[in-house]
Amino acid sequence: MKSKNHTLFGESAKPDKEHIVQLFYNTIDKAARVTCYASTNYPNLASDIGVRIDELARDDLIIFAISTRRLIEAASFVDRARNISLTLLEPAAKEQRIRFARIGTTTLSRILNLLIHSKTLETFRSETQFRIFAGIPESMEDTILRVTSGKLDSYPPIVLVVSDKGKAKYFSLAELIEIFERCLSEIVDHCAEHNIYLGAEWDFEDR
C-alpha cells in the first residue's frame, strides 16, 4: 500500500501538495550544495581543507540523490527518470595523461540508486588525485610537471560510484547537475498542470 506522501497523480486520491512542495525546496537546497562543489576552484586539493571539501561533497552527493529520488517518486516522475540519459566515462591514457572518455550511457534513475546504495564513492578534481587513488605510477619528473602546471592538472569533478555488486561507474558531476536541472524544469511544469506551483517563477504570482 502506498503512503499518502507518495500518492500518484494518475490515481483518484489527490496528491499531497504540501509534501511535494517541501520535497521540492529540500531538493533544491541539496542540489545547490553539490553545484557549489562542482564549480569550486580551491587550489590546494591535497591540503586539509581541500581533502575535507571532497569528503563533504561525497556526503552531500548521497543526500542529494536521496532527496531527488523522493521528489521524483512523489511527483509521479519515475518513468521519465528511467528514460533520461547520463554519459558514462572511463579513464584512458592519452599522451601520458589520464583523461576520461565516453563509453556509453546510463539513466538518471540508475545513477541515483547507485549513489544511494554505493559501496564506494569517490570524486576526482585532478589527475593527481586519480593517479593516487588508482595507484597509477609515473616518473617524478612527470609528477612535478603536472603539479606545477596547476590548471593542466585539474578538471571538473569526476564521480566514481561502485555498487554493492562491485560494478564501477564514472560520470561527470557537471552533467548530472545539468540533467537534474532539466528534469526539475519538467517536474515544475508537470506539477503546475495539477495546480501544484513550484519554483521561483511562481513565487510572486497569484495561485
Tab-separated table of C-alpha atoms in Angstrom:
chain	number	residue	atom	x	y	z
A	1	MET	CA	0.000	0.000	0.000
A	2	LYS	CA	1.328	3.442	-0.935
A	3	SER	CA	1.535	6.099	1.747
A	4	LYS	CA	-0.305	9.324	1.155
A	5	ASN	CA	3.063	11.069	0.758
A	6	HIS	CA	3.646	9.137	-2.451
A	7	THR	CA	0.190	9.483	-3.972
A	8	LEU	CA	0.492	9.372	-7.745
A	9	PHE	CA	-1.249	11.925	-9.939
A	10	GLY	CA	-2.807	9.184	-12.008
A	11	GLU	CA	-4.753	7.798	-9.043
A	12	SER	CA	-8.090	9.015	-7.806
A	13	ALA	CA	-6.778	10.399	-4.498
A	14	LYS	CA	-5.433	13.942	-4.521
A	15	PRO	CA	-1.632	14.342	-4.441
A	16	ASP	CA	-0.145	15.620	-1.201
A	17	LYS	CA	0.687	19.170	-2.321
A	18	GLU	CA	2.340	20.241	0.920
A	19	HIS	CA	4.638	17.232	0.885
A	20	ILE	CA	5.660	17.765	-2.741
A	21	VAL	CA	6.401	21.452	-2.137
A	22	GLN	CA	8.514	20.558	0.893
A	23	LEU	CA	10.428	17.920	-1.084
A	24	PHE	CA	10.997	20.355	-3.943
A	25	TYR	CA	12.664	23.049	-1.846
A	26	ASN	CA	14.588	20.485	0.182
A	27	THR	CA	15.975	19.016	-3.048
A	28	ILE	CA	16.884	22.497	-4.320
A	29	ASP	CA	18.944	23.079	-1.164
A	30	LYS	CA	20.816	19.801	-1.631
A	31	ALA	CA	21.384	20.499	-5.333
A	32	ALA	CA	22.806	23.935	-4.527
A	33	ARG	CA	25.444	22.404	-2.241
A	34	VAL	CA	26.510	19.878	-4.876
A	35	THR	CA	26.588	22.601	-7.544
A	36	CYS	CA	28.875	24.760	-5.391
A	37	TYR	CA	31.314	21.868	-5.168
A	38	ALA	CA	31.170	21.223	-8.906
A	39	SER	CA	32.048	24.851	-9.628
A	40	THR	CA	34.656	25.379	-6.905
A	41	ASN	CA	38.267	26.007	-7.829
A	42	TYR	CA	40.022	25.606	-4.491
A	43	PRO	CA	43.707	25.465	-5.495
A	44	ASN	CA	45.292	23.203	-2.859
A	45	LEU	CA	43.483	19.893	-3.311
A	46	ALA	CA	45.910	17.995	-1.074
A	47	SER	CA	45.572	20.343	1.921
A	48	ASP	CA	43.456	19.507	4.959
A	49	ILE	CA	40.764	21.890	3.703
A	50	GLY	CA	40.918	20.525	0.166
A	51	VAL	CA	40.564	16.937	1.382
A	52	ARG	CA	37.675	17.897	3.654
A	53	ILE	CA	35.915	19.665	0.773
A	54	ASP	CA	35.907	16.384	-1.159
A	55	GLU	CA	34.685	14.398	1.849
A	56	LEU	CA	31.775	16.760	2.485
A	57	ALA	CA	30.899	16.773	-1.216
A	58	ARG	CA	30.568	12.999	-1.244
A	59	ASP	CA	28.211	13.159	1.732
A	60	ASP	CA	26.223	15.911	0.018
A	61	LEU	CA	26.019	13.875	-3.183
A	62	ILE	CA	24.369	10.937	-1.410
A	63	ILE	CA	21.890	13.219	0.366
A	64	PHE	CA	21.158	14.977	-2.944
A	65	ALA	CA	20.435	11.608	-4.584
A	66	ILE	CA	18.060	10.599	-1.787
A	67	SER	CA	16.188	13.922	-1.952
A	68	THR	CA	15.955	13.833	-5.742
A	69	ARG	CA	14.594	10.296	-5.816
A	70	ARG	CA	11.964	11.162	-3.202
A	71	LEU	CA	10.848	14.163	-5.250
A	72	ILE	CA	10.702	12.093	-8.441
A	73	GLU	CA	8.566	9.460	-6.714
A	74	ALA	CA	6.228	11.983	-5.086
A	75	ALA	CA	5.764	13.881	-8.359
A	76	SER	CA	4.988	10.674	-10.281
A	77	PHE	CA	8.084	11.167	-12.435
A	78	VAL	CA	9.645	7.716	-12.067
A	79	ASP	CA	9.048	6.544	-15.648
A	80	ARG	CA	10.535	9.743	-17.066
A	81	ALA	CA	13.655	9.442	-14.864
A	82	ARG	CA	14.188	5.955	-16.242
A	83	ASN	CA	14.443	7.451	-19.724
A	84	ILE	CA	16.772	10.389	-19.026
A	85	SER	CA	20.304	9.505	-20.154
A	86	LEU	CA	23.612	10.291	-18.453
A	87	THR	CA	27.010	9.741	-20.070
A	88	LEU	CA	29.280	7.078	-18.605
A	89	LEU	CA	33.037	7.598	-18.719
A	90	GLU	CA	36.197	5.574	-18.281
A	91	PRO	CA	39.787	6.628	-17.569
A	92	ALA	CA	42.094	6.455	-20.561
A	93	ALA	CA	45.760	7.344	-21.102
A	94	LYS	CA	46.384	9.930	-23.795
A	95	GLU	CA	49.852	11.380	-24.435
A	96	GLN	CA	50.978	10.290	-20.943
A	97	ARG	CA	47.957	12.000	-19.395
A	98	ILE	CA	44.870	10.441	-17.804
A	99	ARG	CA	41.639	11.650	-19.310
A	100	PHE	CA	38.066	10.341	-19.206
A	101	ALA	CA	36.448	9.120	-22.411
A	102	ARG	CA	32.799	8.380	-23.134
A	103	ILE	CA	31.906	4.677	-23.182
A	104	GLY	CA	28.106	4.711	-23.165
A	105	THR	CA	25.125	5.921	-21.182
A	106	THR	CA	23.002	5.024	-18.201
A	107	THR	CA	19.827	6.566	-16.788
A	108	LEU	CA	19.254	9.226	-14.171
A	109	SER	CA	17.226	6.755	-12.132
A	110	ARG	CA	20.043	4.212	-12.187
A	111	ILE	CA	22.702	6.721	-11.096
A	112	LEU	CA	20.556	7.991	-8.216
A	113	ASN	CA	20.072	4.430	-6.980
A	114	LEU	CA	23.794	3.689	-7.298
A	115	LEU	CA	24.686	6.796	-5.294
A	116	ILE	CA	22.222	5.935	-2.541
A	117	HIS	CA	23.384	2.330	-2.246
A	118	SER	CA	27.038	2.860	-3.154
A	119	LYS	CA	29.736	0.664	-1.676
A	120	THR	CA	32.439	3.113	-2.760
A	121	LEU	CA	32.046	6.769	-3.709
A	122	GLU	CA	34.957	8.940	-4.828
A	123	THR	CA	35.355	12.282	-6.547
A	124	PHE	CA	38.347	13.447	-8.564
A	125	ARG	CA	39.177	17.043	-9.391
A	126	SER	CA	42.700	16.446	-10.689
A	127	GLU	CA	44.799	13.865	-12.446
A	128	THR	CA	46.997	13.648	-9.340
A	129	GLN	CA	44.019	12.661	-7.198
A	130	PHE	CA	43.004	9.939	-9.630
A	131	ARG	CA	46.537	8.571	-10.031
A	132	ILE	CA	46.942	8.291	-6.261
A	133	PHE	CA	43.572	6.561	-5.878
A	134	ALA	CA	44.154	4.167	-8.789
A	135	GLY	CA	47.814	3.530	-7.947
A	136	ILE	CA	48.991	4.558	-11.423
A	137	PRO	CA	52.761	5.170	-11.311
A	138	GLU	CA	54.640	7.891	-13.134
A	139	SER	CA	58.097	9.394	-13.053
A	140	MET	CA	58.932	12.105	-10.536
A	141	GLU	CA	59.655	14.456	-13.425
A	142	ASP	CA	56.146	13.976	-14.854
A	143	THR	CA	54.565	14.430	-11.408
A	144	ILE	CA	56.378	17.715	-10.820
A	145	LEU	CA	55.455	18.934	-14.303
A	146	ARG	CA	51.757	18.219	-13.774
A	147	VAL	CA	51.556	19.618	-10.252
A	148	THR	CA	53.445	22.819	-11.088
A	149	SER	CA	51.340	23.342	-14.216
A	150	GLY	CA	48.279	23.779	-11.954
A	151	LYS	CA	45.465	24.310	-14.441
A	152	LEU	CA	46.646	21.463	-16.678
A	153	ASP	CA	46.363	19.040	-13.759
A	154	SER	CA	42.829	19.914	-12.646
A	155	TYR	CA	39.488	19.250	-14.299
A	156	PRO	CA	35.772	19.449	-13.411
A	157	PRO	CA	34.794	16.797	-10.834
A	158	ILE	CA	34.511	13.204	-12.000
A	159	VAL	CA	32.488	10.841	-9.802
A	160	LEU	CA	33.262	7.175	-9.283
A	161	VAL	CA	30.482	5.104	-7.763
A	162	VAL	CA	30.817	1.388	-7.087
A	163	SER	CA	27.669	-0.614	-6.416
A	164	ASP	CA	27.314	-3.278	-3.754
A	165	LYS	CA	27.723	-5.768	-6.620
A	166	GLY	CA	31.142	-4.328	-7.441
A	167	LYS	CA	30.262	-2.566	-10.695
A	168	ALA	CA	32.129	0.737	-11.134
A	169	LYS	CA	30.638	3.738	-12.945
A	170	TYR	CA	32.375	7.034	-13.761
A	171	PHE	CA	30.429	10.155	-14.730
A	172	SER	CA	30.721	13.930	-14.831
A	173	LEU	CA	29.191	15.748	-11.861
A	174	ALA	CA	28.550	18.798	-14.049
A	175	GLU	CA	26.484	16.671	-16.444
A	176	LEU	CA	24.483	15.172	-13.578
A	177	ILE	CA	23.621	18.686	-12.383
A	178	GLU	CA	22.680	19.789	-15.905
A	179	ILE	CA	20.400	16.774	-16.316
A	180	PHE	CA	18.884	17.340	-12.892
A	181	GLU	CA	18.031	20.947	-13.812
A	182	ARG	CA	16.241	19.821	-16.979
A	183	CYS	CA	14.389	17.144	-15.027
A	184	LEU	CA	13.442	19.698	-12.376
A	185	SER	CA	12.018	22.024	-15.014
A	186	GLU	CA	9.833	19.214	-16.316
A	187	ILE	CA	8.665	18.374	-12.795
A	188	VAL	CA	7.717	22.033	-12.219
A	189	ASP	CA	5.657	22.073	-15.439
A	190	HIS	CA	4.080	18.708	-14.632
A	191	CYS	CA	3.080	19.776	-11.129
A	192	ALA	CA	1.685	23.106	-12.384
A	193	GLU	CA	-0.740	21.142	-14.553
A	194	HIS	CA	-2.092	19.714	-11.302
A	195	ASN	CA	-2.220	23.096	-9.505
A	196	ILE	CA	0.968	22.472	-7.530
A	197	TYR	CA	3.155	25.502	-8.128
A	198	LEU	CA	6.891	25.153	-7.567
A	199	GLY	CA	9.922	27.310	-8.228
A	200	ALA	CA	10.849	30.969	-8.432
A	201	GLU	CA	8.576	31.723	-11.383
A	202	TRP	CA	5.527	31.196	-9.129
A	203	ASP	CA	6.824	32.940	-6.001
A	204	PHE	CA	5.270	36.308	-6.824
A	205	GLU	CA	2.217	35.228	-8.759
A	206	ASP	CA	-1.301	34.660	-7.579
A	207	ARG	CA	-2.102	30.984	-7.240
